[in-house]
Amino acid sequence: MAVRRFDLEAGGDTFAFKPETEPTIAFWLAKYPEDKKRSAVIPLLWLAQKDNAGWLSEPAMREVADRLEMPYIRVYEVATFYTMFRMQPVGKHHIQLCGTTPCMLRGANDLKDVCQSKIGDKMSVTDDGRLSWEEVECLGACVNAPMVQINDYYYEDLTPEKFADILGKLQNGVEVKPGTFVDRQLSGPQGGLTSLTSTDLFDGSRNAIKALPNAAAAPAGDAPKKPAPAKKTLIKKDEPTAAAGEKPAAITVQAGEEDDLKRIKGIGPVNEKALNALGIFKFDQIATWTPENIDWIEDSMSFPGRIEREDWISQAVTLASGDETDFSKRVDAGEVESSKDEGDD
Ligand code: FES
């Protein structure tokens, strides 16, 4: 194991969490009893690293120790053990290059050469402060080898040329979309799917848990907040329903007047058809759904909590105003396979 030393000089004397991080700290602390709050040491170190430009200074570790009422040495031990915590300054874009066997067999050494020539030695930072790199062990994306992680995102199926291009763009302040750099969907076959091509396998419409097998019955008198979603089935057109909440107003539209609801992240072709069958065709309908309407739709379509989780309403507000979201731009560019209708290219 490599020796991991603190950079005392670069770390200065003080560290403070950003005010906007405090709610997240409170969230993690709330998970543990007061006398066990040191269990939050890893998430707090992670937040401290984020607030300290991607690395942990000694004052940052002390701040975490003070908050958790831990001896400083205990926090130092954790921080120096886990290589996800960095002990010296990094660039604005820090590259973690996987050098483990599958990535190595698929060309990771060539990517290392790119890092060496464009950035310099491991853990050095470019003069403009934009790039730094290190080699790490398997990042769990071997099927997309060779790959790197840049800050929080994976860049996969790389060649030296593509990787050099990514680094050049980042150095010039140009954002680069993460993901695969060959023609494949996630880790699917290159060139497109050859089996399991049904779009509802990928649009999230199968995600709702309808019932947990062998779930214990609720204690008597413990009334559920909502009717059990397991009893509902996907609504069919013209079928009467007893869903909770209030059914949103339905409209009819002429062919071609409907909005492409698949531009909302979370709505694929299957859900779009189901919504159309309920008389939902326009973004401005979804934008004005009340909490009762949301309950009704979620109950009817058997996906509790999903509309809020995927933030359909604010996406619909944006799209109804004529603006775009990052996701709708990708749909419009044909980059989202799961938003294409069957038969689309
Ligand atoms: S070997 Fe590189 S991600 Fe697993």
Short mmCIF file of C-alpha atoms and ligand atoms in Angstrom, two decimals:
data_model
loop_
_atom_site.label_atom_id
_atom_site.label_comp_id
_atom_site.label_asym_id
_atom_site.label_seq_id
_atom_site.Cartn_x
_atom_site.Cartn_y
_atom_site.Cartn_z
CA MET A 1 0.00 0.00 0.00
CA ALA A 2 1.27 3.43 -0.89
CA VAL A 3 2.12 5.88 1.85
CA ARG A 4 -0.46 8.64 1.85
CA ARG A 5 0.84 11.81 3.44
CA PHE A 6 -1.02 15.00 4.21
CA ASP A 7 -0.15 18.09 2.20
CA LEU A 8 0.17 20.38 5.20
CA GLU A 9 1.46 23.32 3.22
CA ALA A 10 -1.35 23.40 0.64
CA GLY A 11 -3.97 22.72 3.28
CA GLY A 12 -3.60 26.02 5.12
CA ASP A 13 -4.85 26.48 8.67
CA THR A 14 -8.60 26.53 8.38
CA PHE A 15 -11.53 24.83 6.69
CA ALA A 16 -15.27 25.47 6.84
CA PHE A 17 -18.11 23.55 5.23
CA LYS A 18 -20.13 25.58 2.73
CA PRO A 19 -23.44 26.78 4.18
CA GLU A 20 -25.37 24.89 1.51
CA THR A 21 -23.73 21.63 2.67
CA GLU A 22 -25.17 21.91 6.17
CA PRO A 23 -28.57 20.32 5.32
CA THR A 24 -26.77 17.31 3.85
CA ILE A 25 -24.63 17.01 6.96
CA ALA A 26 -27.79 17.15 9.07
CA PHE A 27 -29.32 14.43 6.88
CA TRP A 28 -26.40 12.09 7.53
CA LEU A 29 -26.20 12.84 11.23
CA ALA A 30 -29.92 12.12 11.59
CA LYS A 31 -29.31 8.54 10.48
CA TYR A 32 -27.44 7.64 13.66
CA PRO A 33 -28.10 7.92 17.40
CA GLU A 34 -26.26 10.82 19.05
CA ASP A 35 -23.81 8.48 20.81
CA LYS A 36 -23.04 6.69 17.51
CA LYS A 37 -22.67 9.75 15.32
CA ARG A 38 -19.10 8.87 14.41
CA SER A 39 -20.72 6.35 12.02
CA ALA A 40 -21.19 9.35 9.71
CA VAL A 41 -17.44 9.83 9.33
CA ILE A 42 -17.22 8.63 5.72
CA PRO A 43 -20.10 10.73 4.35
CA LEU A 44 -18.82 13.78 6.20
CA LEU A 45 -15.30 13.29 4.91
CA TRP A 46 -16.77 12.96 1.42
CA LEU A 47 -18.70 16.22 1.83
CA ALA A 48 -15.59 17.92 3.23
CA GLN A 49 -13.60 16.76 0.20
CA LYS A 50 -16.28 18.17 -2.11
CA ASP A 51 -16.21 21.50 -0.29
CA ASN A 52 -12.41 21.58 -0.39
CA ALA A 53 -11.92 21.47 -4.19
CA GLY A 54 -11.73 17.69 -4.39
CA TRP A 55 -9.21 16.82 -1.68
CA LEU A 56 -8.94 16.60 2.10
CA SER A 57 -6.75 19.06 3.91
CA GLU A 58 -5.75 18.39 7.51
CA PRO A 59 -7.99 21.22 8.80
CA ALA A 60 -10.90 19.65 6.88
CA MET A 61 -10.30 16.33 8.64
CA ARG A 62 -10.12 18.10 11.98
CA GLU A 63 -13.43 19.84 11.30
CA VAL A 64 -15.05 16.45 10.64
CA ALA A 65 -13.50 15.04 13.83
CA ASP A 66 -14.76 18.01 15.88
CA ARG A 67 -18.27 17.65 14.52
CA LEU A 68 -18.36 13.94 15.29
CA GLU A 69 -16.50 14.29 18.61
CA MET A 70 -13.85 11.86 17.44
CA PRO A 71 -10.12 11.87 18.20
CA TYR A 72 -8.30 13.42 15.22
CA ILE A 73 -6.22 10.27 14.74
CA ARG A 74 -9.36 8.16 14.16
CA VAL A 75 -10.44 10.43 11.32
CA TYR A 76 -6.93 10.52 9.86
CA GLU A 77 -6.94 6.70 9.88
CA VAL A 78 -10.17 6.50 7.90
CA ALA A 79 -9.17 9.20 5.43
CA THR A 80 -5.77 7.72 4.71
CA PHE A 81 -7.11 4.16 4.38
CA TYR A 82 -9.69 4.81 1.64
CA THR A 83 -8.18 5.94 -1.64
CA MET A 84 -11.38 7.77 -2.56
CA PHE A 85 -10.11 10.44 -0.17
CA ARG A 86 -7.28 12.43 -1.66
CA MET A 87 -4.53 13.87 0.47
CA GLN A 88 -3.23 16.49 -1.92
CA PRO A 89 -4.71 19.13 -4.25
CA VAL A 90 -6.25 17.98 -7.53
CA GLY A 91 -7.31 19.74 -10.71
CA LYS A 92 -10.81 21.05 -11.39
CA HIS A 93 -11.33 17.84 -13.39
CA HIS A 94 -9.72 14.95 -11.58
CA ILE A 95 -9.35 11.79 -13.65
CA GLN A 96 -9.38 8.36 -12.04
CA LEU A 97 -8.08 5.98 -14.67
CA CYS A 98 -8.89 2.31 -14.18
CA GLY A 99 -5.80 0.19 -14.75
CA THR A 100 -7.19 -3.17 -13.61
CA THR A 101 -6.97 -6.22 -15.88
CA PRO A 102 -10.09 -5.86 -18.11
CA CYS A 103 -9.36 -2.19 -18.72
CA MET A 104 -5.65 -2.92 -19.14
CA LEU A 105 -6.43 -5.60 -21.75
CA ARG A 106 -8.64 -3.12 -23.59
CA GLY A 107 -6.09 -0.32 -23.77
CA ALA A 108 -5.82 1.40 -20.38
CA ASN A 109 -2.04 1.68 -20.79
CA ASP A 110 -2.57 3.79 -23.90
CA LEU A 111 -4.90 6.04 -21.91
CA LYS A 112 -2.19 6.36 -19.25
CA ASP A 113 0.18 7.59 -21.97
CA VAL A 114 -2.38 10.25 -22.87
CA CYS A 115 -2.53 11.38 -19.23
CA GLN A 116 1.23 11.41 -19.01
CA SER A 117 1.63 13.55 -22.10
CA LYS A 118 -1.30 15.93 -21.52
CA ILE A 119 -1.17 16.26 -17.73
CA GLY A 120 2.13 14.91 -16.45
CA ASP A 121 2.96 12.47 -13.69
CA LYS A 122 0.27 10.91 -11.52
CA MET A 123 -1.26 13.38 -9.06
CA SER A 124 0.40 16.34 -10.70
CA VAL A 125 -1.90 19.23 -11.59
CA THR A 126 -1.68 21.13 -14.87
CA ASP A 127 -0.46 24.72 -14.59
CA ASP A 128 -3.94 26.06 -15.32
CA GLY A 129 -5.31 23.96 -12.44
CA ARG A 130 -7.81 22.20 -14.69
CA LEU A 131 -6.58 18.60 -14.88
CA SER A 132 -4.99 15.97 -12.66
CA TRP A 133 -5.03 12.20 -12.74
CA GLU A 134 -4.38 9.04 -10.81
CA GLU A 135 -4.61 5.33 -11.53
CA VAL A 136 -7.24 3.40 -9.58
CA GLU A 137 -8.44 -0.16 -9.29
CA CYS A 138 -11.60 -1.53 -10.96
CA LEU A 139 -14.45 0.98 -10.99
CA GLY A 140 -17.04 -1.69 -11.71
CA ALA A 141 -17.65 -0.75 -15.35
CA CYS A 142 -15.44 -3.45 -16.89
CA VAL A 143 -17.99 -4.20 -19.62
CA ASN A 144 -17.32 -0.68 -20.91
CA ALA A 145 -13.52 -0.97 -20.68
CA PRO A 146 -11.36 0.97 -20.97
CA MET A 147 -12.88 3.70 -18.91
CA VAL A 148 -12.10 6.61 -16.61
CA GLN A 149 -14.02 8.50 -13.96
CA ILE A 150 -13.81 12.28 -14.20
CA ASN A 151 -15.05 13.89 -10.99
CA ASP A 152 -18.39 12.11 -10.43
CA TYR A 153 -18.99 10.67 -13.90
CA TYR A 154 -17.87 7.70 -16.01
CA TYR A 155 -16.46 8.03 -19.55
CA GLU A 156 -16.45 4.64 -21.18
CA ASP A 157 -15.33 2.62 -24.23
CA LEU A 158 -12.50 5.07 -24.81
CA THR A 159 -9.72 5.16 -27.35
CA PRO A 160 -6.58 7.27 -26.87
CA GLU A 161 -7.85 9.69 -29.53
CA LYS A 162 -11.26 10.13 -27.93
CA PHE A 163 -9.74 10.46 -24.47
CA ALA A 164 -7.25 13.08 -25.66
CA ASP A 165 -10.15 14.97 -27.22
CA ILE A 166 -12.09 14.87 -23.93
CA LEU A 167 -9.11 16.19 -21.98
CA GLY A 168 -8.54 18.95 -24.54
CA LYS A 169 -12.15 20.05 -24.28
CA LEU A 170 -12.15 20.04 -20.50
CA GLN A 171 -8.95 22.04 -20.49
CA ASN A 172 -10.63 24.62 -22.74
CA GLY A 173 -13.66 24.86 -20.48
CA VAL A 174 -15.92 22.81 -22.78
CA GLU A 175 -18.24 20.35 -21.04
CA VAL A 176 -18.20 16.75 -22.26
CA LYS A 177 -21.19 14.52 -21.78
CA PRO A 178 -20.29 11.36 -19.85
CA GLY A 179 -21.25 7.82 -20.86
CA THR A 180 -20.13 5.50 -23.59
CA PHE A 181 -18.14 6.73 -26.58
CA VAL A 182 -19.23 4.00 -28.98
CA ASP A 183 -22.60 3.21 -30.52
CA ARG A 184 -24.22 1.26 -27.71
CA GLN A 185 -26.89 1.79 -25.09
CA LEU A 186 -25.24 1.73 -21.68
CA SER A 187 -23.57 -1.70 -21.65
CA GLY A 188 -25.72 -3.18 -24.44
CA PRO A 189 -24.21 -4.59 -27.62
CA GLN A 190 -22.33 -2.24 -29.90
CA GLY A 191 -24.43 -1.27 -32.91
CA GLY A 192 -27.75 -1.57 -31.11
CA LEU A 193 -29.85 -4.11 -29.25
CA THR A 194 -30.30 -7.51 -30.89
CA SER A 195 -32.53 -9.07 -28.26
CA LEU A 196 -34.79 -7.79 -25.46
CA THR A 197 -35.66 -4.86 -27.69
CA SER A 198 -38.99 -3.99 -26.10
CA THR A 199 -38.80 -0.31 -25.12
CA ASP A 200 -40.67 -0.79 -21.84
CA LEU A 201 -37.65 -2.72 -20.60
CA PHE A 202 -35.74 0.54 -20.57
CA ASP A 203 -38.21 3.38 -19.99
CA GLY A 204 -38.71 2.63 -16.29
CA SER A 205 -42.36 1.64 -16.62
CA ARG A 206 -41.65 -1.77 -15.09
CA ASN A 207 -39.97 -0.36 -12.03
CA ALA A 208 -42.94 -0.03 -9.70
CA ILE A 209 -43.03 -2.68 -6.99
CA LYS A 210 -46.57 -3.93 -6.89
CA ALA A 211 -46.31 -6.16 -3.84
CA LEU A 212 -43.63 -7.57 -1.62
CA PRO A 213 -43.95 -11.34 -1.43
CA ASN A 214 -44.59 -12.60 2.11
CA ALA A 215 -44.93 -9.04 3.45
CA ALA A 216 -46.29 -9.01 6.99
CA ALA A 217 -49.87 -7.84 7.34
CA ALA A 218 -50.27 -4.34 8.80
CA PRO A 219 -51.11 -4.37 12.51
CA ALA A 220 -54.79 -3.88 13.29
CA GLY A 221 -55.69 -0.20 13.56
CA ASP A 222 -52.59 0.85 11.65
CA ALA A 223 -54.36 2.37 8.69
CA PRO A 224 -52.31 2.69 5.51
CA LYS A 225 -51.93 6.23 4.18
CA LYS A 226 -52.99 5.25 0.69
CA PRO A 227 -54.77 2.29 -0.85
CA ALA A 228 -52.23 -0.46 -1.43
CA PRO A 229 -50.75 0.09 -4.89
CA ALA A 230 -50.44 -3.67 -5.36
CA LYS A 231 -54.17 -3.91 -5.96
CA LYS A 232 -54.03 -1.56 -8.93
CA THR A 233 -53.26 -2.55 -12.46
CA LEU A 234 -52.18 -0.43 -15.38
CA ILE A 235 -55.23 1.57 -16.38
CA LYS A 236 -56.85 0.73 -19.67
CA LYS A 237 -58.71 3.19 -21.82
CA ASP A 238 -62.39 3.66 -20.91
CA GLU A 239 -61.99 1.37 -17.91
CA PRO A 240 -63.62 2.69 -14.73
CA THR A 241 -61.13 3.15 -11.91
CA ALA A 242 -61.19 3.52 -8.15
CA ALA A 243 -57.78 5.20 -7.89
CA ALA A 244 -57.02 7.47 -4.94
CA GLY A 245 -56.82 11.23 -5.47
CA GLU A 246 -58.50 13.19 -8.20
CA LYS A 247 -58.41 12.39 -11.87
CA PRO A 248 -56.82 15.25 -13.84
CA ALA A 249 -58.89 16.91 -16.53
CA ALA A 250 -58.73 15.07 -19.84
CA ILE A 251 -58.66 16.74 -23.24
CA THR A 252 -58.89 15.60 -26.82
CA VAL A 253 -56.55 16.82 -29.52
CA GLN A 254 -56.32 16.57 -33.27
CA ALA A 255 -53.60 14.29 -34.60
CA GLY A 256 -50.32 16.22 -34.56
CA GLU A 257 -51.41 18.68 -31.87
CA GLU A 258 -50.17 16.53 -29.01
CA ASP A 259 -46.86 17.28 -27.28
CA ASP A 260 -44.07 14.71 -27.30
CA LEU A 261 -44.40 13.71 -23.65
CA LYS A 262 -41.32 11.53 -23.99
CA ARG A 263 -39.30 14.77 -23.74
CA ILE A 264 -40.05 14.51 -20.00
CA LYS A 265 -37.47 12.33 -18.27
CA GLY A 266 -39.37 9.35 -16.87
CA ILE A 267 -41.96 9.11 -19.64
CA GLY A 268 -41.16 6.54 -22.30
CA PRO A 269 -43.35 5.32 -25.16
CA VAL A 270 -45.36 2.97 -22.93
CA ASN A 271 -46.20 5.60 -20.33
CA GLU A 272 -46.91 8.16 -23.01
CA LYS A 273 -49.50 5.84 -24.53
CA ALA A 274 -51.03 5.23 -21.10
CA LEU A 275 -51.21 8.97 -20.43
CA ASN A 276 -52.73 9.65 -23.84
CA ALA A 277 -55.37 7.02 -23.04
CA LEU A 278 -56.23 9.11 -19.98
CA GLY A 279 -56.61 12.27 -22.07
CA ILE A 280 -53.19 13.68 -21.17
CA PHE A 281 -51.51 15.00 -24.28
CA LYS A 282 -49.92 18.36 -23.40
CA PHE A 283 -47.10 19.59 -21.19
CA ASP A 284 -49.32 22.34 -19.79
CA GLN A 285 -51.75 19.71 -18.50
CA ILE A 286 -49.01 17.97 -16.51
CA ALA A 287 -47.59 21.35 -15.40
CA THR A 288 -50.84 22.14 -13.58
CA TRP A 289 -51.42 18.79 -11.86
CA THR A 290 -52.36 19.17 -8.21
CA PRO A 291 -51.04 16.81 -5.52
CA GLU A 292 -54.39 14.99 -5.75
CA ASN A 293 -53.98 14.62 -9.51
CA ILE A 294 -50.48 13.23 -8.98
CA ASP A 295 -51.83 10.73 -6.42
CA TRP A 296 -54.48 9.65 -8.91
CA ILE A 297 -52.06 9.18 -11.80
CA GLU A 298 -49.51 7.36 -9.65
CA ASP A 299 -52.15 5.12 -8.19
CA SER A 300 -53.69 4.40 -11.56
CA MET A 301 -50.39 3.68 -13.26
CA SER A 302 -48.91 1.82 -10.31
CA PHE A 303 -45.77 3.87 -9.81
CA PRO A 304 -45.99 5.44 -6.36
CA GLY A 305 -43.70 8.40 -5.73
CA ARG A 306 -42.23 8.39 -9.18
CA ILE A 307 -43.64 11.67 -10.50
CA GLU A 308 -42.07 13.65 -7.67
CA ARG A 309 -38.89 11.62 -7.75
CA GLU A 310 -38.43 12.27 -11.45
CA ASP A 311 -39.69 15.83 -11.15
CA TRP A 312 -42.20 15.60 -14.00
CA ILE A 313 -44.00 18.78 -12.97
CA SER A 314 -41.09 21.20 -13.19
CA GLN A 315 -39.93 19.54 -16.41
CA ALA A 316 -43.46 20.04 -17.81
CA VAL A 317 -43.50 23.69 -16.67
CA THR A 318 -40.24 24.32 -18.50
CA LEU A 319 -41.31 22.54 -21.66
CA ALA A 320 -44.78 24.13 -21.67
CA SER A 321 -43.10 27.56 -21.64
CA GLY A 322 -41.19 26.62 -24.77
CA ASP A 323 -37.86 26.23 -22.98
CA GLU A 324 -35.81 23.06 -23.06
CA THR A 325 -34.34 20.82 -20.41
CA ASP A 326 -31.03 19.01 -20.69
CA PHE A 327 -32.98 15.79 -21.12
CA SER A 328 -35.34 17.16 -23.81
CA LYS A 329 -32.32 18.42 -25.76
CA ARG A 330 -30.93 14.89 -25.75
CA VAL A 331 -34.30 13.45 -26.82
CA ASP A 332 -34.55 15.98 -29.65
CA ALA A 333 -31.05 15.05 -30.76
CA GLY A 334 -32.06 11.39 -30.91
CA GLU A 335 -29.61 10.47 -28.17
CA VAL A 336 -32.11 8.78 -25.83
CA GLU A 337 -32.88 5.31 -27.11
CA SER A 338 -35.61 4.68 -24.54
CA SER A 339 -37.52 7.77 -25.72
CA LYS A 340 -37.84 6.60 -29.29
CA ASP A 341 -41.08 5.12 -30.46
CA GLU A 342 -40.97 1.55 -31.66
CA GLY A 343 -39.97 1.69 -35.27
CA ASP A 344 -38.01 4.91 -34.83
CA ASP A 345 -34.45 4.86 -36.02
S1 FES B 1 -11.40 -3.29 -14.80
FE1 FES B 1 -11.76 -1.24 -15.34
S2 FES B 1 -13.75 -0.90 -14.62
FE2 FES B 1 -13.34 -2.93 -14.01
#
